[in-house]
PDB file of C-alpha atoms in Angstrom:
ATOM      1  CA  UNK A   1      93.986 162.286  58.129  1.00 44.00           C
ATOM      2  CA  UNK A   2      90.732 162.587  59.954  1.00 46.00           C
ATOM      3  CA  UNK A   3      87.277 161.128  59.418  1.00 46.00           C
ATOM      4  CA  UNK A   4      84.009 162.257  60.856  1.00 46.00           C
ATOM      5  CA  UNK A   5      81.458 159.403  61.094  1.00 45.00           C
ATOM      6  CA  UNK A   6      77.625 159.352  61.422  1.00 45.00           C
ATOM      7  CA  UNK A   7      76.800 155.922  62.691  1.00 45.00           C
ATOM      8  CA  UNK A   8      73.506 154.080  62.095  1.00 43.00           C
ATOM      9  CA  UNK A   9      72.502 150.550  63.293  1.00 42.00           C
ATOM     10  CA  UNK A  10      72.181 148.781  66.627  1.00 37.00           C
ATOM     11  CA  UNK A  11      71.508 150.547  69.886  1.00 39.00           C
ATOM     12  CA  UNK A  12      74.518 148.925  71.599  1.00 47.00           C
ATOM     13  CA  UNK A  13      78.168 149.495  70.985  1.00 48.00           C
ATOM     14  CA  UNK A  14      79.543 148.737  68.530  1.00 54.00           C
ATOM     15  CA  UNK A  15      77.312 150.079  65.849  1.00 67.00           C
ATOM     16  CA  UNK A  16      77.102 147.761  62.849  1.00 87.00           C
ATOM     17  CA  UNK A  17      77.132 150.375  60.033  1.00 90.00           C
ATOM     18  CA  UNK A  18      79.306 153.533  59.764  1.00 88.00           C
ATOM     19  CA  UNK A  19      79.387 156.252  57.066  1.00 91.00           C
ATOM     20  CA  UNK A  20      82.407 158.565  56.997  1.00 89.00           C
ATOM     21  CA  UNK A  21      83.117 161.839  55.127  1.00 89.00           C
ATOM     22  CA  UNK A  22      86.482 163.487  55.016  1.00 86.00           C
ATOM     23  CA  UNK A  23      87.516 166.811  53.364  1.00 84.00           C
ATOM     24  CA  UNK A  24      91.184 167.888  53.960  1.00 81.00           C
ATOM     25  CA  UNK A  25      93.462 170.505  52.535  1.00 79.00           C
ATOM     26  CA  UNK A  26      96.806 168.971  51.496  1.00 74.00           C
ATOM     27  CA  UNK A  27     100.091 170.926  51.064  1.00 65.00           C
ATOM     28  CA  UNK A  28     102.550 168.752  49.163  1.00 60.00           C
ATOM     29  CA  UNK A  29     105.490 171.225  49.822  1.00 59.00           C
ATOM     30  CA  UNK A  30     106.038 174.097  52.226  1.00 58.00           C
ATOM     31  CA  UNK A  31     105.067 176.549  49.482  1.00 58.00           C
ATOM     32  CA  UNK A  32     101.469 177.646  50.304  1.00 59.00           C
ATOM     33  CA  UNK A  33     100.652 178.068  46.578  1.00 61.00           C
ATOM     34  CA  UNK A  34     100.849 174.251  46.334  1.00 65.00           C
ATOM     35  CA  UNK A  35      97.393 173.460  47.859  1.00 73.00           C
ATOM     36  CA  UNK A  36      95.191 170.456  47.105  1.00 83.00           C
ATOM     37  CA  UNK A  37      91.997 168.964  48.343  1.00 87.00           C
ATOM     38  CA  UNK A  38      91.438 165.370  49.443  1.00 86.00           C
ATOM     39  CA  UNK A  39      87.852 164.168  49.631  1.00 91.00           C
ATOM     40  CA  UNK A  40      86.911 160.700  50.953  1.00 92.00           C
ATOM     41  CA  UNK A  41      83.620 158.895  51.406  1.00 95.00           C
ATOM     42  CA  UNK A  42      83.740 155.653  53.455  1.00 94.00           C
ATOM     43  CA  UNK A  43      81.268 152.878  54.401  1.00 96.00           C
ATOM     44  CA  UNK A  44      82.133 150.329  57.058  1.00 94.00           C
ATOM     45  CA  UNK A  45      80.490 147.305  58.576  1.00 95.00           C
ATOM     46  CA  UNK A  46      81.450 145.851  61.951  1.00 91.00           C
ATOM     47  CA  UNK A  47      81.639 142.114  61.579  1.00 92.00           C
ATOM     48  CA  UNK A  48      82.851 141.492  65.191  1.00 87.00           C
ATOM     49  CA  UNK A  49      83.587 143.848  68.150  1.00 82.00           C
ATOM     50  CA  UNK A  50      87.177 144.374  67.119  1.00 89.00           C
ATOM     51  CA  UNK A  51      86.852 143.919  63.211  1.00 93.00           C
ATOM     52  CA  UNK A  52      85.361 146.329  60.667  1.00 94.00           C
ATOM     53  CA  UNK A  53      85.454 145.916  56.888  1.00 96.00           C
ATOM     54  CA  UNK A  54      84.308 148.301  54.253  1.00 97.00           C
ATOM     55  CA  UNK A  55      84.937 150.434  51.168  1.00 97.00           C
ATOM     56  CA  UNK A  56      86.023 153.925  50.545  1.00 94.00           C
ATOM     57  CA  UNK A  57      86.293 156.151  47.517  1.00 96.00           C
ATOM     58  CA  UNK A  58      88.648 159.073  47.481  1.00 94.00           C
ATOM     59  CA  UNK A  59      89.372 161.999  45.157  1.00 94.00           C
ATOM     60  CA  UNK A  60      92.656 164.068  45.487  1.00 91.00           C
ATOM     61  CA  UNK A  61      93.107 167.240  43.458  1.00 89.00           C
ATOM     62  CA  UNK A  62      96.299 169.281  43.544  1.00 86.00           C
ATOM     63  CA  UNK A  63      97.358 172.465  41.683  1.00 83.00           C
ATOM     64  CA  UNK A  64     101.040 173.256  42.241  1.00 78.00           C
ATOM     65  CA  UNK A  65     101.195 176.216  39.872  1.00 75.00           C
ATOM     66  CA  UNK A  66     103.308 174.232  37.342  1.00 79.00           C
ATOM     67  CA  UNK A  67     101.059 171.224  37.208  1.00 82.00           C
ATOM     68  CA  UNK A  68      97.551 169.971  37.987  1.00 86.00           C
ATOM     69  CA  UNK A  69      96.864 166.408  39.167  1.00 88.00           C
ATOM     70  CA  UNK A  70      93.859 164.278  39.994  1.00 92.00           C
ATOM     71  CA  UNK A  71      93.839 160.950  41.848  1.00 92.00           C
ATOM     72  CA  UNK A  72      90.806 158.728  42.088  1.00 95.00           C
ATOM     73  CA  UNK A  73      91.107 155.738  44.404  1.00 95.00           C
ATOM     74  CA  UNK A  74      88.304 153.195  44.995  1.00 97.00           C
ATOM     75  CA  UNK A  75      89.424 150.886  47.800  1.00 97.00           C
ATOM     76  CA  UNK A  76      88.526 148.266  50.425  1.00 97.00           C
ATOM     77  CA  UNK A  77      89.723 148.614  54.015  1.00 96.00           C
ATOM     78  CA  UNK A  78      89.970 146.524  57.099  1.00 97.00           C
ATOM     79  CA  UNK A  79      90.168 147.991  60.621  1.00 95.00           C
ATOM     80  CA  UNK A  80      91.281 146.395  63.917  1.00 95.00           C
ATOM     81  CA  UNK A  81      90.153 148.317  67.043  1.00 92.00           C
ATOM     82  CA  UNK A  82      92.000 147.587  70.285  1.00 90.00           C
ATOM     83  CA  UNK A  83      89.314 148.716  72.737  1.00 75.00           C
ATOM     84  CA  UNK A  84      85.598 149.212  72.259  1.00 67.00           C
ATOM     85  CA  UNK A  85      84.166 149.962  75.720  1.00 69.00           C
ATOM     86  CA  UNK A  86      85.644 153.524  76.047  1.00 77.00           C
ATOM     87  CA  UNK A  87      85.114 156.836  74.126  1.00 88.00           C
ATOM     88  CA  UNK A  88      88.801 156.742  73.042  1.00 90.00           C
ATOM     89  CA  UNK A  89      89.803 153.663  70.892  1.00 90.00           C
ATOM     90  CA  UNK A  90      93.165 153.094  69.222  1.00 94.00           C
ATOM     91  CA  UNK A  91      92.850 151.273  65.866  1.00 94.00           C
ATOM     92  CA  UNK A  92      94.971 150.200  62.831  1.00 96.00           C
ATOM     93  CA  UNK A  93      93.526 150.485  59.273  1.00 94.00           C
ATOM     94  CA  UNK A  94      94.787 148.591  56.243  1.00 95.00           C
ATOM     95  CA  UNK A  95      93.536 149.835  52.875  1.00 95.00           C
ATOM     96  CA  UNK A  96      93.975 148.280  49.430  1.00 96.00           C
ATOM     97  CA  UNK A  97      92.709 149.944  46.251  1.00 96.00           C
ATOM     98  CA  UNK A  98      93.296 150.693  42.587  1.00 96.00           C
ATOM     99  CA  UNK A  99      94.514 154.221  41.775  1.00 94.00           C
ATOM    100  CA  UNK A 100      93.879 156.285  38.682  1.00 95.00           C
ATOM    101  CA  UNK A 101      96.233 159.219  38.520  1.00 93.00           C
ATOM    102  CA  UNK A 102      96.438 161.915  35.865  1.00 92.00           C
ATOM    103  CA  UNK A 103      99.024 164.797  35.732  1.00 89.00           C
ATOM    104  CA  UNK A 104      98.839 167.781  33.448  1.00 86.00           C
ATOM    105  CA  UNK A 105     101.972 170.038  33.105  1.00 83.00           C
ATOM    106  CA  UNK A 106     100.887 173.725  32.891  1.00 79.00           C
ATOM    107  CA  UNK A 107     104.247 175.488  33.362  1.00 74.00           C
ATOM    108  CA  UNK A 108     104.986 177.461  29.990  1.00 70.00           C
ATOM    109  CA  UNK A 109     108.757 177.443  30.596  1.00 69.00           C
ATOM    110  CA  UNK A 110     109.029 173.667  30.816  1.00 65.00           C
ATOM    111  CA  UNK A 111     109.714 171.641  27.674  1.00 69.00           C
ATOM    112  CA  UNK A 112     106.862 169.325  28.964  1.00 68.00           C
ATOM    113  CA  UNK A 113     104.203 172.012  28.868  1.00 64.00           C
ATOM    114  CA  UNK A 114     100.883 170.545  27.827  1.00 71.00           C
ATOM    115  CA  UNK A 115     102.020 167.056  28.483  1.00 78.00           C
ATOM    116  CA  UNK A 116      99.705 164.497  30.116  1.00 81.00           C
ATOM    117  CA  UNK A 117     100.903 161.674  32.306  1.00 87.00           C
ATOM    118  CA  UNK A 118      98.764 158.829  33.615  1.00 90.00           C
ATOM    119  CA  UNK A 119      99.397 156.132  36.113  1.00 88.00           C
ATOM    120  CA  UNK A 120      97.058 153.234  37.081  1.00 94.00           C
ATOM    121  CA  UNK A 121      97.903 150.733  39.596  1.00 94.00           C
ATOM    122  CA  UNK A 122      97.566 149.136  43.070  1.00 95.00           C
ATOM    123  CA  UNK A 123      97.741 151.458  46.065  1.00 92.00           C
ATOM    124  CA  UNK A 124      97.671 150.515  49.751  1.00 93.00           C
ATOM    125  CA  UNK A 125      98.296 152.173  53.134  1.00 91.00           C
ATOM    126  CA  UNK A 126      98.660 151.223  56.735  1.00 93.00           C
ATOM    127  CA  UNK A 127      97.361 153.741  59.211  1.00 91.00           C
ATOM    128  CA  UNK A 128      97.468 153.647  62.968  1.00 94.00           C
ATOM    129  CA  UNK A 129      95.051 156.012  64.701  1.00 92.00           C
ATOM    130  CA  UNK A 130      92.665 156.906  67.478  1.00 92.00           C
ATOM    131  CA  UNK A 131      88.884 157.055  67.330  1.00 90.00           C
ATOM    132  CA  UNK A 132      87.181 159.632  69.609  1.00 90.00           C
ATOM    133  CA  UNK A 133      83.458 158.842  70.121  1.00 86.00           C
ATOM    134  CA  UNK A 134      80.666 160.971  71.485  1.00 86.00           C
ATOM    135  CA  UNK A 135      78.966 159.814  74.675  1.00 84.00           C
ATOM    136  CA  UNK A 136      75.989 158.541  72.690  1.00 81.00           C
ATOM    137  CA  UNK A 137      78.328 156.980  70.215  1.00 74.00           C
ATOM    138  CA  UNK A 138      76.373 158.417  67.146  1.00 79.00           C
ATOM    139  CA  UNK A 139      79.397 160.559  66.128  1.00 82.00           C
ATOM    140  CA  UNK A 140      83.068 159.911  66.087  1.00 83.00           C
ATOM    141  CA  UNK A 141      86.259 161.639  64.975  1.00 85.00           C
ATOM    142  CA  UNK A 142      89.147 159.493  63.724  1.00 86.00           C
ATOM    143  CA  UNK A 143      92.675 160.805  63.772  1.00 87.00           C
ATOM    144  CA  UNK A 144      95.245 158.714  61.775  1.00 85.00           C
ATOM    145  CA  UNK A 145      98.621 158.720  60.323  1.00 83.00           C
ATOM    146  CA  UNK A 146      98.711 157.334  56.835  1.00 77.00           C
ATOM    147  CA  UNK A 147     101.795 155.604  55.509  1.00 73.00           C
ATOM    148  CA  UNK A 148     101.038 154.773  51.870  1.00 67.00           C
ATOM    149  CA  UNK A 149     102.402 153.946  48.433  1.00 64.00           C
TER     150      UNK A 149
END
């Protein structure tokens, strides 16, 4: 999972406001016909040199050939950053949101063809990662490993 940030705000590190955009292909199985797209918009506000809070909105679409699914997840996040004086900063994110999931079965040989399934409920993840910042700290790239529900 990777985020690219454009940062606005104060002229000293850390910047107060961050805006993140992510677009990632997802492959739920090893079959390359099962490709999805994950899109995330994120806003964060640094409340202290190590702490950032914010919100994000994600949309995940997958077409497996036998089903199509859409997941919408508005959420709040909290980030703790371990070092802020360097261009490489390890961090940990915690995200809590409410998931809206819809699945449509499209396989004609299944007895469930045309069936729709919906799930709504809490979703959370914990994600350790590393932030790579540009020298002027106007742009950064976050690489993280999400462990989610």
